[in-house]
């Protein structure tokens, strides 16, 4: 499957998209979130993490680099690599242990971790457009393809 394009209007719909992706992935996988500051990467992550059942706040991990969540048996690691100076820092943080098959990793600014990060299941690139956001979803494996097949039907 190739790239799919969606237009998502408003923060609520963005969070709803995240919640659907949460249901589809069941709290497992690796998702890259690309796009400028203010694109909506954290908003989409918030929808995903809440969609998995987290009830507290979902803050941007800009300063902490990673925020971990434990939601029942599901583990989520939400990264924001904007302030990462060298991909090697991820090694020092012990991030390799996070990229396991039974966890969901969401990564904002994935290019900053190039060379260290494994290949994702899905890359979502977001750009601001008028009163909404255009999203490009690029599946990079069978899991990502199956999620996208559903999302394109529901959000096109
Ligand atoms: P990023 O993490 O990419 O820097 P944020 O998620 O913090 O960006 O979002 C920045 C702003 O974009 C927020 O004010 C949010 O309400 C708004 N926003 C997010 N998604 C959408 C959307 N689909 N349509 C309109 N506004 C959106
Ligand atoms: Mg952000």
Short mmCIF file of C-alpha atoms and ligand atoms in Angstrom, two decimals:
data_model
loop_
_atom_site.label_atom_id
_atom_site.label_comp_id
_atom_site.label_asym_id
_atom_site.label_seq_id
_atom_site.Cartn_x
_atom_site.Cartn_y
_atom_site.Cartn_z
CA UNK A 1 0.00 0.00 0.00
CA UNK A 2 1.25 3.48 -0.75
CA UNK A 3 0.85 6.73 1.08
CA UNK A 4 -2.65 7.91 1.95
CA UNK A 5 -3.76 11.52 2.37
CA UNK A 6 -6.37 12.75 4.84
CA UNK A 7 -7.68 16.20 5.67
CA UNK A 8 -8.50 16.52 9.37
CA UNK A 9 -10.38 19.59 10.47
CA UNK A 10 -10.20 20.60 14.12
CA UNK A 11 -8.48 19.37 17.25
CA UNK A 12 -11.37 17.07 18.19
CA UNK A 13 -11.30 15.16 14.93
CA UNK A 14 -7.52 14.90 15.27
CA UNK A 15 -7.95 13.29 18.69
CA UNK A 16 -10.65 11.02 17.33
CA UNK A 17 -8.25 9.84 14.62
CA UNK A 18 -5.70 9.12 17.34
CA UNK A 19 -8.29 7.16 19.32
CA UNK A 20 -9.14 5.01 16.28
CA UNK A 21 -5.49 4.32 15.68
CA UNK A 22 -5.23 3.34 19.35
CA UNK A 23 -7.98 0.75 18.90
CA UNK A 24 -6.45 -0.57 15.71
CA UNK A 25 -2.92 -0.95 17.06
CA UNK A 26 -4.03 -2.26 20.47
CA UNK A 27 -1.08 -0.53 22.13
CA UNK A 28 1.66 -2.09 20.03
CA UNK A 29 3.82 -0.60 17.35
CA UNK A 30 6.15 2.20 16.34
CA UNK A 31 4.70 5.40 14.88
CA UNK A 32 6.74 8.37 13.64
CA UNK A 33 5.07 11.80 13.76
CA UNK A 34 6.59 14.31 11.43
CA UNK A 35 5.77 17.98 10.87
CA UNK A 36 6.70 21.49 12.03
CA UNK A 37 6.16 22.95 15.49
CA UNK A 38 2.43 23.41 15.98
CA UNK A 39 1.50 20.87 13.31
CA UNK A 40 -0.53 18.71 15.70
CA UNK A 41 1.83 15.82 16.59
CA UNK A 42 1.16 16.08 20.32
CA UNK A 43 -2.59 16.50 19.75
CA UNK A 44 -2.69 13.27 17.76
CA UNK A 45 -0.57 11.52 20.42
CA UNK A 46 -2.97 12.75 23.12
CA UNK A 47 -5.89 11.18 21.23
CA UNK A 48 -3.96 7.93 20.94
CA UNK A 49 -2.90 7.73 24.58
CA UNK A 50 -6.37 8.70 25.84
CA UNK A 51 -7.86 6.22 23.37
CA UNK A 52 -5.87 3.49 25.08
CA UNK A 53 -7.60 4.41 28.33
CA UNK A 54 -5.25 6.91 29.98
CA UNK A 55 -7.32 9.40 31.95
CA UNK A 56 -4.77 11.93 33.17
CA UNK A 57 -3.07 14.70 31.21
CA UNK A 58 -0.84 14.02 28.21
CA UNK A 59 1.85 16.69 28.23
CA UNK A 60 4.37 17.36 25.55
CA UNK A 61 7.62 15.52 26.33
CA UNK A 62 9.67 18.40 24.88
CA UNK A 63 11.86 18.75 27.96
CA UNK A 64 11.82 15.21 29.28
CA UNK A 65 12.39 13.65 25.77
CA UNK A 66 10.11 10.77 26.73
CA UNK A 67 6.95 10.32 28.80
CA UNK A 68 6.08 6.75 29.73
CA UNK A 69 2.49 5.57 30.36
CA UNK A 70 1.24 2.34 31.85
CA UNK A 71 -2.39 1.73 31.04
CA UNK A 72 -3.41 -1.67 32.36
CA UNK A 73 -1.14 -4.07 30.53
CA UNK A 74 -0.38 -1.55 27.77
CA UNK A 75 2.85 0.45 27.80
CA UNK A 76 3.26 3.60 25.76
CA UNK A 77 6.43 5.68 25.30
CA UNK A 78 5.78 9.12 23.88
CA UNK A 79 8.98 10.75 22.62
CA UNK A 80 9.67 14.29 21.48
CA UNK A 81 13.21 14.36 20.08
CA UNK A 82 13.22 18.06 19.20
CA UNK A 83 15.88 18.77 21.81
CA UNK A 84 17.94 15.66 21.18
CA UNK A 85 21.43 16.68 20.19
CA UNK A 86 22.78 13.30 19.17
CA UNK A 87 20.98 10.01 18.45
CA UNK A 88 23.47 8.38 20.84
CA UNK A 89 21.66 10.05 23.76
CA UNK A 90 18.84 7.60 23.12
CA UNK A 91 21.22 4.75 23.83
CA UNK A 92 22.27 6.37 27.13
CA UNK A 93 18.60 6.80 28.09
CA UNK A 94 18.09 3.08 27.65
CA UNK A 95 15.58 3.71 24.87
CA UNK A 96 16.51 0.49 23.11
CA UNK A 97 14.51 -1.36 25.77
CA UNK A 98 11.41 0.63 24.87
CA UNK A 99 11.25 -0.54 21.26
CA UNK A 100 9.85 -3.90 22.15
CA UNK A 101 7.07 -5.74 20.44
CA UNK A 102 4.63 -5.34 23.28
CA UNK A 103 4.84 -1.54 23.61
CA UNK A 104 3.62 1.41 21.59
CA UNK A 105 6.22 4.08 20.80
CA UNK A 106 5.13 7.43 19.41
CA UNK A 107 7.99 9.59 18.17
CA UNK A 108 7.80 13.29 17.42
CA UNK A 109 10.79 14.66 15.46
CA UNK A 110 12.01 11.17 14.46
CA UNK A 111 14.74 12.54 12.14
CA UNK A 112 16.70 13.65 15.22
CA UNK A 113 17.03 10.00 16.17
CA UNK A 114 18.06 8.80 12.70
CA UNK A 115 20.49 5.90 12.82
CA UNK A 116 19.26 4.75 16.21
CA UNK A 117 15.53 4.32 15.68
CA UNK A 118 14.24 1.12 14.08
CA UNK A 119 12.00 1.22 11.02
CA UNK A 120 8.47 2.31 11.99
CA UNK A 121 5.16 0.63 11.21
CA UNK A 122 3.78 3.98 10.10
CA UNK A 123 4.97 7.53 9.49
CA UNK A 124 2.38 10.31 9.77
CA UNK A 125 3.41 13.66 8.32
CA UNK A 126 1.23 16.60 9.33
CA UNK A 127 1.04 20.06 7.82
CA UNK A 128 -1.17 23.01 8.67
CA UNK A 129 -3.62 23.97 6.00
CA UNK A 130 -6.40 26.56 6.29
CA UNK A 131 -8.50 25.59 9.34
CA UNK A 132 -7.31 22.02 9.50
CA UNK A 133 -4.35 19.75 8.86
CA UNK A 134 -3.37 17.64 5.92
CA UNK A 135 -1.96 14.30 6.92
CA UNK A 136 0.07 11.90 4.90
CA UNK A 137 0.11 8.35 6.25
CA UNK A 138 2.91 6.16 4.99
CA UNK A 139 2.69 2.52 6.09
CA UNK A 140 6.10 0.85 6.31
CA UNK A 141 5.06 -2.68 7.13
CA UNK A 142 2.04 -5.01 7.28
CA UNK A 143 0.81 -3.64 10.62
CA UNK A 144 0.83 -0.08 9.33
CA UNK A 145 -0.92 -1.20 6.16
CA UNK A 146 -3.76 -2.84 8.03
CA UNK A 147 -4.29 0.27 10.22
CA UNK A 148 -4.26 2.57 7.19
CA UNK A 149 -6.74 0.43 5.27
CA UNK A 150 -9.30 1.16 8.00
CA UNK A 151 -8.39 4.81 8.61
CA UNK A 152 -8.69 5.73 4.94
CA UNK A 153 -12.24 4.39 4.90
CA UNK A 154 -13.29 6.18 8.06
CA UNK A 155 -11.57 9.57 7.66
CA UNK A 156 -11.45 10.16 3.92
P1 LIG B 1 3.06 19.80 17.68
O1 LIG B 1 3.14 18.72 18.72
O2 LIG B 1 3.14 19.26 16.29
O3 LIG B 1 4.07 20.90 17.90
P2 LIG B 1 0.47 20.43 18.88
O4 LIG B 1 -0.18 19.10 18.89
O5 LIG B 1 0.99 20.96 20.14
O6 LIG B 1 1.63 20.49 17.77
O7 LIG B 1 -0.68 21.34 18.23
C1 LIG B 1 -0.58 22.71 17.96
C2 LIG B 1 -1.96 23.28 17.74
O8 LIG B 1 -2.62 22.73 16.60
C3 LIG B 1 -2.93 23.10 18.90
O9 LIG B 1 -3.41 24.38 19.25
C4 LIG B 1 -4.05 22.25 18.34
O10 LIG B 1 -5.29 22.64 18.86
C5 LIG B 1 -3.99 22.54 16.86
N1 LIG B 1 -4.49 21.42 16.04
C6 LIG B 1 -4.07 20.14 16.10
N2 LIG B 1 -4.68 19.38 15.18
C7 LIG B 1 -5.53 20.19 14.49
C8 LIG B 1 -6.44 20.00 13.38
N3 LIG B 1 -6.57 18.80 12.81
N4 LIG B 1 -7.12 21.08 12.94
C9 LIG B 1 -6.96 22.28 13.50
N5 LIG B 1 -6.13 22.53 14.54
C10 LIG B 1 -5.41 21.51 15.04
MG1 LIG B 2 4.60 18.32 20.11
#
